[in-house]
Amino acid sequence: MNLPGAFSSIAAGIGTTATLTISSFVFGAIIAIPVALARVSRLPLLRLIGGTYIQITRGVPPIVWLFVIYFGLSQFKIHFSSVNASIVGLSVISAGYIAEIYRAGLNSVPSGQQEAAQALSLSRISSFTNVTAPQALVAVIPLAIAYFIGLLKDSAVASVIGAQDITAMALAASKRSMDGLLIFILAGAVYLIISVPVAAFGRWAGAKIAARWAVRA
Amino acid sequence: MTNDNWTKLFLDLLPGLGVSLQLTAGLLAIGLPLGLLLAVGISSKDKIVRYPAVAVVEVGRGVPALVLLYLVYFGLPQTGITLDAMPAAMIGLGVSFAAYTSEVFRAGIQSVPQGQTEAGKALGMSGGVIFGKVVMPQALKIVVPPLLGWAVIYFQATSLAFALAVPELLSRAYVLATTNFQYLNMLSLAAMLYAGVAIPLTVLAEHSSRRDAKSRTA
């Protein structure tokens, strides 16, 4: 198989990989908010629930999550397409990881900031949105971008339940052409190349936000 | 479903867990020495050593582990190296493990103060003796908890070997489910087995790294 031919067959999967990664990241980032708030709550029961969610999502391999959702739930007549099952599974998992990232961000804000906000008699909501959250964002952005790149690679497991992503396209092309070496090197290169601008954007956004919000000692 | 039935399903899955653990042992046997080697390579002043080591680390971390498995299993035969699914999975996962842990090893080695190496030299020790008897024992203490964490992550990653038809835990659960149609029960049980191994070890790794951090600052 020639190089342009191999590339065009793999490139057909880029859209699905992007859909899987971006949707799972966005849904995960939203679900992670209540999980992280439960995890840092003053109520022990909520802390336990948040902590358990995080442990379970991270303790079971992504591919097993996808199998449970795609094949397991069909026992209850709940049928997802392979792309939707993958988005549900990867969102559930990424929520666990992103919740920990939020928590790290919140922990990075010195407690004196909170106390100062109280001394200025800001309301709890105002002290969170105007004082704590913007500073937490400085720590969150680089971690979140690194996790996004990790999720991009994790999304490859969706190919095992039939999503037509980069990896699935490469597998199909390698079976057609018997040129697995070139095709999988190329597929690996495509993942690497996608992650380069994402990482660059992360560095740029991180620096931008740090310049705006970081606490200078 | 009765308790007896659950016990039977559980016992049916155990051989799969055995294969998953074998895969983990194999990938660690490849990945741990390779990770150390890569760490030494990255820290080398010699460009001929450093560049290839950096390239292996960047590729190993930037490419999905599943693609690495496919590359080893479906790509290498073209170069004349044909492997069975099991060793192919061990090699693919081992390289990926090494790429991630090289950073752990590098940090561990760097954490040993330069003065220790100089003291070794002053005592007339050879470079190999200094590395083996002075630097490594101290670095090991630091690298063990994070390495345990990575080993747990790669125990979970052995489920990717399903894609090469290795009869590991997930495959076993899936194949049994296609015969008894209890997809949810079989797959949830497999998920619980993964979590049952992974969660206690993760907690142990986090606990010991915290204790370690405390003892170092003391």
XYZ file of C-alpha atoms in Angstrom, chain A:
217
model
C 0.000 0.000 0.000
C 1.351 3.430 -0.863
C 1.694 6.230 1.639
C -1.107 8.544 0.387
C -3.506 5.596 0.139
C -2.699 4.449 3.670
C -3.024 7.976 4.985
C -6.383 8.656 3.382
C -7.870 5.431 4.748
C -6.685 6.293 8.276
C -7.732 9.945 7.974
C -11.335 8.804 7.480
C -11.351 7.964 11.204
C -10.086 11.319 12.481
C -13.609 12.784 12.707
C -14.878 9.945 14.907
C -11.804 10.108 17.156
C -12.329 13.866 17.539
C -16.046 13.413 18.296
C -15.313 10.727 20.906
C -12.560 12.716 22.606
C -14.186 16.147 22.635
C -17.682 14.949 23.692
C -16.313 12.702 26.449
C -14.098 15.504 27.717
C -16.931 18.055 27.799
C -19.463 15.688 29.433
C -16.776 14.469 31.833
C -15.854 18.033 32.806
C -19.529 18.753 33.604
C -20.207 15.531 35.556
C -16.938 16.107 37.421
C -18.236 19.311 39.049
C -20.710 17.654 41.483
C -18.241 14.761 41.990
C -15.431 17.144 42.979
C -17.778 19.204 45.198
C -18.894 15.996 46.946
C -15.250 14.957 47.321
C -14.317 18.189 49.178
C -17.634 18.457 51.058
C -17.824 18.913 54.827
C -20.319 16.040 55.035
C -18.545 12.669 55.425
C -21.278 10.831 53.503
C -20.855 13.073 50.444
C -17.061 12.725 50.668
C -17.475 8.940 50.718
C -19.775 8.998 47.670
C -17.439 11.278 45.708
C -14.376 9.227 46.667
C -16.065 5.939 45.772
C -17.114 7.258 42.360
C -13.534 8.297 41.636
C -12.056 4.979 42.816
C -14.493 2.868 40.804
C -14.192 4.825 37.567
C -10.420 4.592 37.770
C -10.288 1.022 39.074
C -12.011 -0.550 36.072
C -10.204 -0.484 32.684
C -11.818 1.763 30.010
C -12.396 -1.126 27.610
C -14.276 -3.041 30.330
C -16.518 0.007 30.949
C -17.327 0.123 27.255
C -18.162 -3.600 27.203
C -20.455 -3.282 30.220
C -22.312 -0.384 28.580
C -22.392 -1.739 25.026
C -22.986 -5.460 25.622
C -24.048 -5.571 29.279
C -26.878 -3.026 29.154
C -28.360 -4.739 26.088
C -29.569 -7.355 28.601
C -31.992 -4.626 29.795
C -32.914 -3.829 26.189
C -30.863 -0.625 26.422
C -29.104 -0.371 23.090
C -26.464 2.231 22.269
C -24.619 2.689 18.997
C -20.938 1.931 19.434
C -20.036 5.636 19.262
C -22.695 6.579 21.851
C -21.716 3.712 24.160
C -18.099 4.878 23.923
C -19.034 8.486 24.697
C -21.106 7.402 27.719
C -18.299 5.156 29.009
C -15.458 7.600 28.404
C -17.498 10.458 29.959
C -18.115 8.428 33.123
C -14.389 7.653 33.348
C -13.141 11.139 32.500
C -15.478 12.622 35.144
C -13.543 10.620 37.758
C -10.183 11.889 36.541
C -11.299 15.479 35.964
C -12.880 15.586 39.454
C -9.439 14.874 40.892
C -7.996 17.637 38.703
C -10.592 20.104 40.043
C -9.757 19.047 43.577
C -6.034 19.592 42.954
C -6.916 23.045 41.612
C -8.998 23.936 44.673
C -6.266 22.662 46.999
C -3.680 24.821 45.218
C -5.390 28.024 46.384
C -3.912 29.124 49.725
C -6.496 29.070 52.548
C -5.594 32.681 53.404
C -7.409 33.756 50.233
C -10.624 32.238 51.515
C -10.129 33.868 54.906
C -9.414 37.248 53.315
C -12.611 36.961 51.268
C -14.508 36.195 54.482
C -12.886 39.144 56.248
C -14.092 41.346 53.383
C -17.537 39.804 54.028
C -17.920 38.414 50.514
C -20.727 35.877 50.271
C -19.693 32.226 49.975
C -20.756 32.152 46.324
C -18.956 35.366 45.513
C -15.780 34.235 47.271
C -15.874 31.013 45.262
C -16.549 32.545 41.836
C -14.426 35.675 42.261
C -11.571 34.496 44.472
C -11.098 30.729 44.619
C -12.255 29.535 41.187
C -10.149 31.856 38.980
C -7.007 30.935 40.917
C -7.857 27.233 40.878
C -8.152 27.516 37.089
C -4.434 28.324 36.887
C -3.623 24.876 38.264
C -6.465 23.120 36.427
C -5.736 24.164 32.822
C -2.360 22.403 32.309
C -3.620 19.236 34.059
C -6.831 19.258 32.036
C -4.969 19.604 28.739
C -2.634 16.739 29.688
C -5.700 14.658 30.525
C -7.349 15.600 27.214
C -4.345 14.160 25.370
C -4.583 11.023 27.529
C -8.278 10.750 26.654
C -7.460 11.109 22.950
C -5.328 7.979 23.252
C -7.836 6.162 25.481
C -10.531 6.760 22.857
C -8.743 4.153 20.697
C -10.449 1.414 22.751
C -13.769 2.476 21.190
C -12.563 0.712 18.038
C -12.879 -2.631 19.847
C -16.675 -2.248 20.147
C -16.935 -1.061 16.555
C -16.540 2.722 16.517
C -14.954 3.699 13.185
C -12.136 5.811 14.632
C -8.481 6.168 13.569
C -7.507 2.834 15.117
C -10.450 0.946 13.587
C -9.711 2.410 10.145
C -6.055 1.439 10.498
C -6.971 -2.109 11.542
C -9.324 -2.494 8.575
C -6.724 -1.079 6.160
C -4.018 -3.373 7.523
C -6.230 -6.416 6.973
C -7.032 -5.324 3.399
C -3.483 -4.521 2.371
C -1.368 -6.786 4.591
C 0.856 -3.752 5.207
C 0.358 -3.432 8.964
C 3.797 -1.990 9.594
C 3.354 1.171 7.542
C -0.290 1.601 8.503
C 0.134 1.343 12.265
C 3.241 3.553 12.249
C 1.154 6.074 10.347
C -1.800 5.693 12.738
C 0.528 6.254 15.696
C 1.956 9.318 13.950
C -1.552 10.733 13.431
C -2.276 10.506 17.185
C 1.098 12.130 17.952
C 0.514 14.909 15.428
C -2.963 15.699 16.792
C -1.598 15.958 20.332
C 1.157 18.457 19.412
C -1.095 21.499 18.731
C -3.302 20.561 21.699
C -0.271 20.578 23.997
C 0.891 23.879 22.489
C -2.565 25.386 23.060
C -2.420 24.143 26.663
C 0.902 25.858 27.263
C -0.376 29.075 25.675
C -3.671 29.079 27.602
C -1.899 28.108 30.823
C 0.544 31.008 30.528
C -2.256 33.407 29.581
C -4.399 32.469 32.566
C -1.452 32.380 34.955
C -0.495 35.910 33.883
C -4.038 37.074 34.564
C -4.927 35.225 37.777
C -1.940 33.625 39.478
C -1.195 34.651 43.038
C 2.193 36.256 43.211
C 3.958 35.484 46.414
